[in-house]
Every structure is written in C-alpha cells, then in structure tokens.
XYZ file of C-alpha atoms in Angstrom:
712
model
C 161.932 123.911 88.291
C 159.044 126.041 89.451
C 159.459 129.680 91.686
C 156.582 131.589 91.996
C 156.267 134.799 93.714
C 153.729 134.769 95.751
C 153.825 132.220 98.232
C 149.953 130.748 97.645
C 150.011 127.347 99.930
C 149.014 129.764 102.960
C 145.694 131.270 101.207
C 143.085 129.988 102.241
C 140.238 132.329 100.457
C 140.113 130.190 96.794
C 136.964 132.291 95.852
C 136.261 136.557 94.140
C 135.096 138.788 96.476
C 132.567 139.660 94.388
C 131.163 135.918 94.070
C 131.682 135.817 97.895
C 129.695 138.713 98.693
C 127.068 137.803 96.182
C 127.161 133.858 97.324
C 126.405 135.161 100.836
C 123.866 137.418 99.886
C 122.068 134.983 97.239
C 122.436 132.331 99.845
C 120.605 134.378 102.470
C 117.904 135.362 99.607
C 117.387 131.546 98.525
C 116.942 130.367 101.894
C 113.891 133.428 102.308
C 112.771 132.502 99.245
C 112.699 129.146 99.113
C 110.662 128.752 102.956
C 108.312 131.712 101.326
C 107.649 129.771 99.090
C 107.376 126.577 101.757
C 105.418 127.889 103.820
C 102.528 129.119 100.619
C 103.365 125.968 99.301
C 101.857 124.283 102.185
C 99.496 126.317 103.386
C 97.148 126.669 100.113
C 97.178 122.969 99.589
C 96.064 122.777 103.348
C 93.431 125.719 102.043
C 92.700 123.654 99.390
C 92.754 120.346 100.312
C 90.069 121.612 103.344
C 88.129 123.624 100.403
C 88.091 120.414 98.444
C 86.896 118.472 101.193
C 83.733 120.974 102.321
C 83.295 120.854 98.494
C 82.795 117.152 98.014
C 80.936 117.193 101.063
C 78.322 119.066 99.536
C 79.079 117.869 96.283
C 78.337 114.512 97.074
C 75.326 115.843 100.014
C 73.547 117.666 96.398
C 73.734 113.939 95.324
C 71.938 111.402 97.821
C 69.607 113.894 97.911
C 68.691 113.798 94.512
C 69.245 110.278 94.311
C 66.660 109.802 97.458
C 65.093 111.955 95.708
C 63.983 110.145 92.657
C 64.237 106.726 94.667
C 61.543 108.782 97.089
C 58.930 110.439 94.564
C 59.064 105.977 92.814
C 58.076 105.124 96.327
C 55.246 107.273 96.766
C 53.835 106.647 93.595
C 53.760 103.164 94.102
C 53.026 103.167 98.014
C 49.838 105.883 96.737
C 48.614 103.153 94.132
C 48.961 100.265 95.910
C 46.596 102.272 98.257
C 44.438 102.772 95.547
C 44.037 99.255 94.137
C 43.348 98.023 97.378
C 40.331 101.127 97.967
C 39.130 99.566 94.889
C 39.283 103.167 93.343
C 41.804 101.167 90.768
C 40.797 98.134 89.420
C 42.682 96.734 86.767
C 39.137 95.624 84.136
C 38.581 98.853 84.722
C 41.554 99.620 82.066
C 39.854 103.138 81.297
C 40.499 104.607 84.306
C 43.831 102.646 84.480
C 45.380 104.500 81.403
C 44.818 107.201 82.605
C 46.644 107.209 85.909
C 49.268 105.010 84.533
C 49.402 108.117 81.352
C 49.530 110.694 84.084
C 51.920 109.058 86.549
C 54.349 109.086 84.277
C 54.330 112.218 82.644
C 54.671 114.240 85.636
C 57.785 111.891 87.207
C 60.163 112.090 84.808
C 62.037 109.365 86.556
C 59.500 106.572 85.481
C 60.200 105.543 82.562
C 56.822 103.094 82.790
C 54.119 102.057 85.156
C 52.506 98.896 84.600
C 50.631 95.564 86.389
C 50.494 92.422 86.378
C 47.569 89.274 87.617
C 48.238 86.637 89.177
C 46.456 85.068 85.871
C 49.032 87.067 83.421
C 47.865 89.382 82.059
C 48.725 92.782 81.680
C 49.100 96.259 81.274
C 51.884 98.960 80.511
C 51.971 102.255 79.713
C 55.799 103.392 78.626
C 57.977 106.452 77.812
C 58.672 107.040 74.521
C 60.409 110.147 73.140
C 59.075 112.816 71.329
C 56.307 112.669 74.647
C 54.436 110.094 73.083
C 53.355 106.702 74.828
C 52.928 103.189 74.132
C 50.441 100.774 75.765
C 50.869 97.132 76.509
C 48.006 94.594 76.991
C 48.383 91.603 77.133
C 45.854 89.007 78.398
C 45.887 85.411 79.941
C 43.220 84.897 81.781
C 39.821 85.031 78.751
C 39.317 82.808 76.375
C 40.615 84.570 73.531
C 44.187 84.592 75.234
C 46.539 87.688 73.251
C 47.476 91.112 73.575
C 47.016 95.049 72.416
C 50.155 97.333 71.470
C 49.142 100.853 71.134
C 50.648 104.173 70.463
C 49.571 107.352 71.745
C 49.991 110.995 70.691
C 50.728 113.659 73.071
C 46.924 114.489 73.243
C 45.959 111.447 74.467
C 45.150 110.661 71.168
C 45.705 106.846 70.237
C 47.599 106.609 66.733
C 48.174 103.250 66.154
C 46.987 99.421 67.680
C 48.187 95.941 66.317
C 47.466 92.728 68.048
C 50.719 90.050 68.502
C 51.328 86.481 70.228
C 52.032 86.704 73.589
C 53.028 83.081 74.307
C 56.878 84.276 74.278
C 56.052 86.859 77.535
C 54.793 86.182 81.322
C 55.044 88.762 83.864
C 54.696 86.183 86.635
C 58.697 84.769 85.985
C 59.820 88.427 85.762
C 62.315 89.202 88.733
C 60.384 92.008 89.756
C 57.277 90.112 89.894
C 59.202 87.451 91.692
C 60.573 88.610 94.293
C 58.157 91.146 95.265
C 55.883 87.909 96.004
C 58.558 86.667 97.823
C 59.230 90.236 100.421
C 55.357 90.092 100.342
C 56.648 94.298 100.726
C 57.880 96.718 98.264
C 61.143 96.060 96.832
C 63.849 97.491 94.745
C 65.135 95.247 92.314
C 68.492 94.895 91.791
C 69.994 95.896 87.705
C 68.066 93.479 84.889
C 67.353 93.529 81.582
C 64.390 95.548 80.857
C 61.501 93.771 78.450
C 60.521 96.111 75.311
C 57.972 95.875 72.820
C 58.184 98.480 70.968
C 61.225 96.845 68.453
C 64.160 98.750 69.870
C 67.373 97.505 71.944
C 65.789 95.988 75.327
C 67.798 99.097 78.035
C 69.184 98.140 81.673
C 67.606 98.919 84.118
C 65.839 99.122 88.002
C 62.744 98.483 88.900
C 60.168 98.896 92.457
C 57.485 96.895 92.313
C 55.086 96.403 95.469
C 52.369 93.123 95.495
C 48.496 94.429 96.038
C 46.085 91.916 98.651
C 43.258 92.288 99.757
C 41.807 90.059 102.601
C 44.740 88.521 102.326
C 44.523 87.911 98.781
C 46.580 88.068 95.635
C 45.230 91.129 93.554
C 48.552 92.455 91.325
C 51.113 93.385 91.659
C 52.427 97.372 90.663
C 55.582 98.176 89.069
C 57.718 101.501 87.800
C 60.783 101.043 86.332
C 63.461 103.795 86.967
C 65.195 106.555 84.284
C 68.361 106.743 86.129
C 69.662 108.595 82.307
C 67.258 111.578 83.768
C 69.097 110.649 87.229
C 72.595 111.227 86.175
C 71.504 114.560 83.065
C 70.191 116.012 86.229
C 73.023 115.897 87.861
C 75.190 116.333 85.349
C 76.867 119.423 86.106
C 77.593 118.659 89.734
C 81.120 117.552 89.165
C 83.861 120.295 87.842
C 87.498 118.921 87.050
C 89.579 115.785 85.340
C 89.149 112.063 87.550
C 86.128 112.859 89.168
C 83.312 110.154 88.950
C 80.337 109.429 91.233
C 78.923 106.481 91.738
C 76.042 103.547 93.106
C 77.082 100.991 95.877
C 75.558 98.544 97.879
C 77.611 96.882 101.142
C 79.229 93.885 98.751
C 81.170 96.085 97.119
C 78.447 95.502 93.885
C 78.006 98.729 92.345
C 74.898 99.479 91.060
C 75.331 102.393 88.490
C 77.411 104.914 87.348
C 75.469 107.809 88.297
C 78.503 110.696 86.500
C 81.327 111.119 85.513
C 83.508 114.031 85.006
C 86.724 113.610 82.169
C 87.798 110.131 82.397
C 89.358 108.198 80.015
C 88.395 104.765 80.120
C 86.491 102.416 78.254
C 82.887 103.910 78.636
C 81.108 105.946 77.414
C 79.980 108.251 80.092
C 77.318 110.766 78.101
C 75.085 107.755 79.820
C 75.230 106.023 83.002
C 76.486 102.601 82.288
C 76.400 99.151 84.894
C 78.327 97.789 86.144
C 79.236 94.360 88.822
C 82.589 96.089 89.537
C 84.857 98.767 89.142
C 86.610 96.775 87.104
C 83.884 96.223 84.078
C 84.740 100.761 84.422
C 88.518 100.087 85.146
C 88.701 102.896 87.066
C 91.307 100.958 90.095
C 91.494 103.857 91.649
C 87.769 104.449 92.412
C 87.445 100.715 93.756
C 89.374 101.408 96.675
C 86.899 104.216 97.553
C 85.130 101.506 99.445
C 87.629 99.734 100.680
C 89.441 102.401 102.628
C 85.601 103.717 103.513
C 85.349 100.225 105.198
C 88.204 100.309 107.177
C 88.502 103.967 108.337
C 84.264 104.563 108.551
C 84.768 108.313 107.164
C 82.421 109.978 105.545
C 85.014 112.647 103.890
C 88.522 110.762 103.524
C 91.927 110.900 101.376
C 93.296 107.809 100.266
C 96.401 106.487 97.663
C 96.625 105.009 94.779
C 100.032 104.527 92.829
C 101.461 106.936 94.289
C 98.407 109.662 93.646
C 95.807 111.073 96.468
C 92.573 111.207 95.891
C 89.409 112.941 97.863
C 86.492 110.934 98.788
C 82.945 111.466 99.706
C 80.696 108.491 100.451
C 76.824 109.639 102.127
C 74.490 106.373 102.612
C 70.539 105.487 100.976
C 67.712 106.222 103.894
C 65.621 104.791 101.682
C 67.718 101.924 100.039
C 69.270 99.360 102.652
C 72.926 99.318 102.681
C 73.263 101.188 99.222
C 74.979 104.139 99.087
C 76.037 107.404 97.000
C 80.461 107.498 96.632
C 82.166 110.416 94.847
C 85.547 109.840 94.178
C 88.068 113.362 92.688
C 92.034 113.091 92.763
C 93.800 115.152 94.683
C 95.618 116.508 91.035
C 92.653 117.801 89.484
C 91.737 119.798 92.759
C 94.933 121.464 92.789
C 95.438 121.769 89.355
C 93.524 125.873 89.016
C 95.829 127.685 91.271
C 98.717 126.048 89.687
C 98.269 129.051 87.987
C 97.980 131.572 91.567
C 101.635 128.961 92.790
C 103.342 129.795 89.662
C 102.788 133.535 89.709
C 103.810 133.812 93.716
C 107.023 132.264 92.411
C 107.515 134.425 89.180
C 106.479 136.818 91.658
C 109.085 135.744 94.231
C 111.455 135.250 91.118
C 111.618 138.518 89.876
C 111.728 140.767 92.712
C 115.262 138.256 93.661
C 117.056 138.535 90.373
C 116.157 142.715 91.033
C 118.059 142.837 94.462
C 120.773 140.504 93.278
C 120.817 142.603 90.913
C 120.936 145.114 93.139
C 123.138 143.928 94.859
C 125.624 142.897 91.572
C 125.686 146.465 90.669
C 126.614 147.737 94.494
C 129.380 144.823 95.060
C 131.196 146.249 91.429
C 131.722 150.087 92.692
C 133.528 148.873 95.938
C 135.191 145.138 93.952
C 135.302 145.866 90.225
C 138.649 147.711 90.634
C 140.340 145.205 93.864
C 139.118 142.297 90.502
C 140.947 144.108 87.755
C 144.117 143.916 89.336
C 142.983 140.262 90.354
C 142.820 140.048 86.572
C 146.065 141.891 85.686
C 148.419 140.256 88.464
C 147.130 136.579 86.778
C 147.906 138.060 83.647
C 151.359 139.194 85.029
C 152.577 135.803 86.685
C 151.860 134.644 83.200
C 154.129 137.513 81.894
C 150.938 138.979 79.670
C 152.287 142.328 80.001
C 149.871 145.373 79.721
C 151.127 149.011 79.382
C 149.118 149.445 82.479
C 148.266 148.493 85.916
C 143.979 148.860 85.870
C 142.592 152.449 85.643
C 143.113 155.299 88.989
C 141.208 155.349 91.452
C 140.050 156.805 93.664
C 140.622 155.352 97.000
C 143.640 155.515 98.581
C 144.598 152.288 99.108
C 143.948 150.573 95.438
C 145.857 153.777 93.741
C 149.040 152.773 95.924
C 148.086 149.212 94.824
C 148.392 149.797 91.079
C 150.823 152.098 91.433
C 152.851 149.008 93.484
C 152.529 147.135 90.492
C 153.052 149.080 87.771
C 156.770 148.883 88.952
C 156.488 145.523 89.408
C 155.579 145.175 85.855
C 158.197 147.564 85.038
C 160.644 144.537 87.022
C 159.520 141.451 85.595
C 159.574 143.047 82.009
C 162.880 144.452 82.330
C 164.039 141.121 83.881
C 162.592 139.044 80.690
C 165.395 140.234 78.779
C 167.976 139.657 81.558
C 167.365 135.112 81.802
C 164.669 133.338 78.844
C 161.247 134.133 78.755
C 159.852 130.940 78.988
C 162.381 129.652 82.080
C 161.133 132.913 83.818
C 157.289 131.920 83.201
C 157.990 128.833 84.542
C 159.706 130.587 88.301
C 156.700 132.808 88.361
C 153.610 129.671 88.282
C 156.328 127.600 90.080
C 155.481 129.227 93.090
C 158.885 127.838 94.774
C 162.515 129.706 95.389
C 165.107 129.158 92.542
C 167.735 126.349 93.617
C 170.432 125.828 92.659
C 169.744 122.360 90.405
C 170.501 120.834 86.751
C 169.280 117.701 85.205
C 170.364 115.540 82.158
C 168.766 116.449 78.887
C 168.766 115.611 75.187
C 168.842 118.823 74.098
C 170.746 120.885 70.543
C 173.032 123.699 70.698
C 173.935 126.401 68.539
C 177.170 128.722 68.751
C 176.870 131.642 65.867
C 179.313 134.542 65.912
C 180.258 137.060 63.204
C 183.113 136.718 60.743
C 185.876 139.235 60.849
C 184.240 141.029 63.996
C 186.867 142.197 64.831
C 188.050 144.067 61.941
C 185.059 145.385 61.674
C 185.147 146.579 65.422
C 188.069 149.017 64.757
C 185.961 150.899 62.351
C 183.525 151.965 64.259
C 183.092 154.375 67.355
C 181.761 152.613 70.707
C 178.358 154.124 70.832
C 178.073 152.609 67.231
C 179.051 149.074 67.326
C 176.477 148.688 70.433
C 173.935 149.981 68.005
C 174.365 148.351 65.259
C 175.039 144.532 67.729
C 171.837 145.914 69.018
C 170.777 145.302 65.256
C 172.610 142.554 64.754
C 171.315 140.969 68.280
C 167.578 141.347 67.787
C 167.141 140.004 64.639
C 169.375 137.253 65.874
C 167.154 136.626 68.794
C 164.174 136.668 66.996
C 165.039 134.448 65.054
C 165.919 131.709 67.355
C 162.677 132.884 70.335
C 160.520 131.653 66.154
C 161.671 128.587 66.149
C 160.884 127.586 70.274
C 165.230 128.337 71.147
C 166.363 129.369 74.226
C 168.824 131.981 74.107
C 171.421 131.939 76.869
C 173.600 134.592 76.279
C 175.585 136.974 74.124
C 179.383 135.916 74.332
C 180.947 139.783 72.792
C 179.449 139.146 68.700
C 178.829 135.766 69.590
C 175.288 133.784 70.265
C 174.607 131.078 72.867
C 171.358 129.052 72.124
C 170.005 125.168 72.502
C 166.725 123.808 72.167
C 164.892 120.662 74.674
C 165.173 122.970 77.775
C 163.546 124.766 79.871
C 160.465 123.196 77.034
C 160.228 120.404 76.013
C 160.901 119.645 72.037
C 160.717 116.406 70.663
C 162.398 117.533 67.403
C 164.775 120.398 68.370
C 167.895 118.675 66.474
C 164.968 119.633 63.109
C 163.982 123.846 65.294
C 168.132 124.059 65.257
C 169.082 123.190 61.739
C 166.188 125.552 60.622
C 167.059 128.204 62.870
C 170.774 127.765 60.953
C 169.772 128.616 58.501
C 167.376 131.569 59.132
C 169.804 133.393 61.468
C 172.103 133.132 57.557
C 169.720 134.754 55.934
C 168.415 136.840 58.722
C 172.441 138.263 58.813
C 172.326 138.543 55.081
C 169.254 140.960 54.578
C 171.245 143.108 57.647
C 173.946 143.125 55.573
C 173.063 144.185 53.157
C 171.718 146.829 54.753
C 175.243 147.460 56.135
C 176.980 147.559 53.023
C 175.070 150.598 51.796
C 175.809 152.710 54.587
C 180.490 152.324 53.803
C 180.575 149.056 56.364
C 182.015 145.661 54.930
C 179.397 142.504 54.544
C 178.107 140.655 57.353
C 178.834 137.148 57.197
C 177.763 134.458 60.159
C 179.648 131.043 60.804
C 177.938 128.731 63.512
C 177.931 125.331 64.819
C 175.429 122.922 65.732
C 175.548 119.206 67.818
C 172.654 117.445 69.811
C 173.146 115.615 72.381
C 172.698 115.199 76.594
C 173.515 117.826 78.559
C 173.478 118.663 81.971
C 170.792 121.860 82.453
C 169.680 123.791 84.343
C 170.406 127.118 87.439
C 174.581 127.292 87.914
C 176.324 130.249 90.422
C 175.712 130.582 94.122
C 172.763 130.998 96.664
C 172.774 134.287 95.911
C 173.435 134.705 91.876
C 171.765 132.126 89.994
C 172.429 131.105 85.709
C 170.482 129.227 84.235
C 172.860 127.449 80.711
C 173.646 123.980 80.197
C 177.638 122.649 80.081
C 179.356 119.574 78.633
C 180.491 117.693 75.674
C 177.426 117.999 73.761
C 177.808 122.165 74.667
C 181.861 121.829 74.211
C 181.507 120.305 70.119
C 178.856 122.717 69.467
C 181.595 125.816 70.027
C 184.554 123.343 68.097
C 182.325 123.525 65.375
C 181.932 127.015 64.860
C 185.902 127.659 64.889
C 186.264 124.420 62.648
C 184.351 126.902 59.846
C 187.275 128.631 59.691
C 189.218 125.788 58.459
C 187.122 124.214 56.472
C 185.961 127.830 54.435
C 182.332 126.483 55.776
C 179.164 128.764 57.202
C 177.293 125.704 58.803
C 178.585 123.172 59.951
C 177.061 119.983 62.207
C 177.913 117.100 64.262
C 176.495 113.277 63.762
C 173.997 113.518 65.464
C 171.868 116.596 63.775
C 173.032 114.973 60.517
C 171.869 111.391 61.265
C 168.151 112.664 62.953
C 167.505 115.422 59.674
C 169.866 113.907 57.120
C 166.380 113.372 54.921
C 164.884 116.328 55.834
C 168.157 119.287 54.980
C 171.005 119.018 52.786
C 174.190 118.588 53.811
C 177.378 116.862 52.678
C 180.654 115.539 55.349
C 183.165 117.091 56.028
C 185.661 115.564 58.184
C 186.911 112.939 60.342
C 188.025 115.100 63.446
C 189.558 115.150 66.870
C 188.304 118.500 68.900
C 189.647 119.706 72.246
C 187.752 118.572 75.535
C 186.906 115.617 73.574
C 188.274 112.440 72.808
C 186.091 110.404 70.830
C 186.243 111.614 66.805
C 183.377 112.778 65.426
C 182.807 113.676 62.298
C 181.362 117.336 60.449
C 178.954 117.971 58.404
C 178.421 121.205 56.304
C 174.159 122.115 56.439
C 173.092 123.877 52.860
C 171.046 126.019 52.161
C 168.348 125.252 49.203
C 168.471 127.383 46.622
C 171.628 128.734 47.415
C 173.821 125.781 47.240
C 174.920 124.466 43.692
C 174.090 121.496 44.763
C 170.440 120.023 44.778
C 169.126 117.147 46.181
C 170.071 114.270 43.554
C 173.555 116.746 42.970
C 174.252 116.503 45.889
C 174.321 112.501 46.148
C 176.312 112.337 42.995
C 178.940 114.729 45.201
C 178.931 112.825 48.043
C 179.226 109.576 46.767
C 182.463 110.704 45.148
C 184.080 112.437 47.955
C 182.980 109.613 50.200
C 185.207 107.079 47.873
C 188.180 109.625 48.235
C 187.170 110.009 51.535
C 187.860 106.236 51.687
C 191.475 106.387 50.748
C 192.227 108.915 52.614
C 191.308 107.386 55.447
C 192.957 104.251 54.308
C 196.605 105.879 54.084
C 195.737 106.083 49.918
C 197.674 109.392 49.361
C 197.900 108.920 46.056
C 194.647 106.865 44.742
C 192.578 109.447 46.610
C 195.527 112.635 45.554
C 193.403 111.930 41.668
C 190.381 111.270 43.100
C 190.482 114.646 44.792
C 191.752 116.091 41.406
C 189.374 114.783 39.449
C 185.628 116.392 41.751
C 188.258 119.142 41.260
C 187.901 119.510 37.894
C 184.262 119.132 37.509
C 183.764 121.026 40.639
C 185.372 123.977 40.094
C 185.982 126.626 43.316
C 185.429 123.844 45.796
C 187.416 124.458 48.761
C 187.465 121.811 50.445
C 188.294 119.585 47.362
C 191.310 122.375 47.550
C 192.134 121.283 50.654
C 192.139 117.292 51.067
C 194.657 117.771 47.332
C 196.944 119.751 50.058
C 196.753 117.606 52.540
C 197.331 114.369 50.329
C 200.014 116.336 48.527
C 202.119 116.638 51.794
C 201.327 113.358 52.561
C 203.319 112.230 50.099
C 207.068 114.014 50.479
C 205.567 113.598 53.644
C 204.279 109.953 55.053
C 202.762 110.280 58.472
C 204.105 108.094 61.114
C 200.922 107.380 63.068
C 197.961 108.304 60.889
C 194.073 106.986 62.438
C 192.296 109.021 58.813
C 190.898 111.112 62.470
C 192.337 115.128 61.466
C 193.314 116.047 65.175
C 192.408 119.970 65.564
C 193.854 119.385 68.972
C 196.783 118.601 68.423
C 197.574 120.645 65.099
C 197.758 123.913 62.837
C 199.896 123.340 60.572
C 200.652 119.797 58.482
C 204.016 119.419 60.263
C 202.465 117.441 62.669
C 202.248 114.553 60.907
C 205.934 114.804 59.192
C-alpha cells in the first residue's frame, strides 16, 4: 500500500519552472536565429550564384575571344599567304624569299608551330619552330631528276647550323589530311585533330591545321598550311579558371571534343598542365562535364545550371564565329563557387550562436535569482517525500510568499520526522511515495517474527525511580532498535520491556530467517554490553529471552478509519511469543521454530530442545535453541556428536521407554556437566518411571500442564 500527501493525479505541470521559462525564451531565440540563418543562407546563396553566373559568363567570353584570336590570327596569315602566292610575290621556286617569309611568320605568331607549302608534284617546304628560338627547315624535292630532301637547323639569328640529306620516300604531303581536305573543299579549311609529321626525331604531337589551296587561272599551284600550337593557347589562359572542379574545352556539334584547353585542380586520369586531345569526355574521365553540352542542346541557354549525381554545376557556352558549329564550353562546380564564402557563413552562424549563448546566460541568471529559491524548496519537498530530512528547509528569502512556504515546510518536516518514530520508517516511506490514502487492509506474507523480553525486568523496575527507569529503558530500546534496523527488520511495537519485530514486510526479504537469526544473536551481544555498563552502576545484569518463528502471517493495516496500526497477526506471531516464554522452562536464551531451523540449519549452531504444543496452536512443533559461536561450549563437530546422542535418548523418551531414556540422559549429563536441559529430562524420566502417564504421545503440552501432575 502506497500513500502520498501530495495529489499528483491532477497535476498538469510536469516541468520545472526555470526549464519552462528558459525553454520558452530559448525556443523564441532559436526560431528567430534559425530564421535569420535561413534568410542569410538563401540570400547569400542567391547573390553568390548570380555573381558566379556573371563571372563564368565573362570568363567564357574571354576564353572565346582568346580562342577566336588564335584562330583569327592563323586565318589572316593563311589568307595573306594565298594572296602573295596568287600575285606572284611569293613563289615556291624562290626558296630564299619563301624561307624568309615563313620564318618571320612563325616567329611572330606564337599560335603557329609550323608553316609549309606543298605542290601538286609532291614537293614540300616547311619551317618548324624549335625550343630556344631555333627553327628547322625541311625541303623535300620530288619533281626533280634527283629527288631527295634537305633538313636544316637555323639559329635565332638566322644562321644555318647544320644541314643533312635523307630519303623521303616515306613522306608525301599529298596524302596528308590537311592537303586532301583543302583540295576537296577548294577553300581554306580547318582539319580535325591528327598526328603531325615529325622530322626532328621528337615524338609526333596531335594538333590542328589550317590549310588553303592556291589557284592561278583555275590551276592549282600549291597548298599553304599552318599547324596550330594549342599548348600556347592553354598557357595564355591558365589563370582564367580559379577554384576546384573547373574545366573549359572546345566541342563541335557532334559532341566531339576538339581539345581540353583549360582545367583547374581536377583529379582525373590526365595531366592538365598541357591540353589533351580526346574524342569524348569519357576519355577524360569527366562524366559530369559530358552532360553540359546535352543540357545546352535541350534548353539553348548560354549560362545555366544542371545537376549530375546530386551535384550542381554552372555552365557557360559560346559559339566560335570563325569555326562553324564549334563551341567554347566552361563548366564549374557550384560547390567550388560557394567554397570561398563558407568562412563568411560560418562566421555569421558563430556570431549568432555567441549572441544566443549570451542571451540565454542572461536569461538564466535572471531566472535563477527569482526561481532558485522555489527550486530549492521543491528539491527539499522531494527529499522529504523520500524521507531525507534536512536540518533546515532551504534558506531565508526576502519574498514573503517564499518565506511563509519555507516556514510551513519546516513544520511539516518536523511532523513527518516525529511520525517515523511511531511508525516503521519503511512503511512511512511507502506511504509518502504511494500517492493513495491508507485504509484497513492486509495480505498473507511469509515472514519471520521475533519476540524479545528482559529476564527479571519486574525486579529491576522495582528498584528504580520512574524517570530513571524510563531513561534506562530508552537506552535499551535505542540499542535494540538500531540492531533490528541494521538487519532490515520492521520494528512492530514495544510491549512494556518486550519488543516485537518481523522480516519480510513491508519490504520483500527472501532471506528473512537468516536476518532474524543474525538479529537475535546481535541483540544478545549488544544487550550484554549494556549490562556491563549497568552492572558498574550497581544494577543487576540484563539477560534477554528471544523467540523466533517463520511462516505465513497476515500483514497490513489494522484498526479503524480514524486510527490504523501496521502489524502482523497469525499462528506464526503467536508461536514466536510462546517460544520467548518457553525460554523460562528450558533455561535457554534463544528458541526458534522448526521452520527457522530448516531454513538456516547449515548457517548457525542449533540443538533440538523438545516437541511441544503451545497455546493457540493445535499442531505440535519441534523447537530448537540457537547457540552463539564462540560463547557456546560447542563447536560444529562437538555439537553434531551431542545432537546424535540427544536424539537417541529423546527417541526413547518419545516412545515411553523411560528407563532407556533415563540411562542415556544420565550418561550425557556426566559427559556434559552443567547442562540444565539434560537435568530437566532426567527429572521427567524419573517421574514417569514412578508415575507412568495415562495419555502420552511424546508431546509436551505447555497449554495444559504447569507441573508433571497432569500426566499422573
């Protein structure tokens, strides 16, 4: 049964006042702060994205202009060269003028890596730029009687450093892509990417060529060609792209990549410090960039964003006017655009969090000044519910209401503290925590019951003044109470100098016989210490008689609606009381029932005393004496021998074999001198030998006999 002085069933508020106030303001601040962060985030992202679109558009425009400039320069050189050949200013046979013209052209145009002229007869003359400002000349003659070639190396100053001759049967300009495409188109063309012919022993590179046929009077006289150096193009635009995951490339309308001209910190399978030639973006391992042109074809927007695998990219696409269906495409990751602004965003968030912390701390401080006294009172009240008593409830307060509440709590604490001295502490704690009103009730529980009494208390009390008697009894009861509580027992009541206690209620105790026996032994030891003090004061010694029993009993609230008492009732309680009284007959200190003995016989020293029938109990019971280790004359081995002999004699006693029983008890008395229990049985056997009982069943009925005359 659980009872509480507080009605919590209708209590709606289940949070602390300080928590409620702080939570309310924190919620407002969090909502406000998150709104500011969200607005700042979306506004900032919008500004960043618009700025990034403008930036990538202008970057792509610059790239387009520079790429167009490269192509325009070669177109101009090609057109001018065609005019010179048509007008006769330049002639293939005038090698001096041709050589000077080509060297000057290649020298002044960084985008041109080589310039050359080929005739319909297969003759070929080329000027090629080398590193360090040097040039190589290749003169291939097929139309003459002695065909051959001359390869020369010229210094920066124009001096011939070395000339060699070689067999050129493996090279024919007329089968090269630039020559064939120009004749087929009959106008200036740009080739697709192809591998250049190397005449210097260096590995051939991939490139693009602008070639134009030269006609006089509708007769082909030669084809002029210029190879374009895309490395120089990429180097000139290296600083145009910033950040991670940015790339620019040229693409035709068939989604064929003409060249990757720019790349910024991209982790792919290619080294982008130089341009790479590929037929598709798959060759470059850039699937996210491959989607850019497809998105452009669908929406036809010059600047747009698209998503690829949950990542967003910005794209700008411009057409090249000089090259039909060619586009300059720049793609950049949106994450790389936003990356520089992360610190700004984090700074804004951190500032808001710091501001929020300052406001929360201020509110908490102010709330603490007002609410802390209330919280302390609430904590003290909660402790009181668990019967944790403080010397003083909270501290004084300047607030009148709090001061009155504190005073009321102090009075209430003193009342509860006094109440625990009348009712078992554990029961009061359950009443406080139960939340219900106590009422008459009871339940059957397995418990162990202890009754104790001071031997010869009447004679002791006659020699003491009432006040002195109460003080001595208070000292005795204080000691007994501490011992019982130390073994988790429930002190039921004081009856004069007697004490009743039990184990197993209200708290469950699966080892209640053990704790009861331990308590009985400790009571004897504690009272012995008190007795020594009393004897020094001239008082007679104290000696306890204790009875223990275990079994089922009714435990609960007994009484009326206006007055209740928590106690135990039943045969188990009555038996413990009778056993305490039987100590007088058997000259023992602690007698226990058979149920106690069976439960803990292996943990203590016991000897059997008798089989008796007590008042209020129809069935006879065996009773045993609980012996103290160290103070008894028996140890476990000697006690086992004693019990064997005693049981042998007692069995004859039970079946009316008085002589045999007498002889065995006498023999034991000689061996265990001073044993008053053996003397008692010798006296009984001698009496029954002279006066055989008329109705003997082996049970000593203490309810019907005070002397042996009942059996005669």
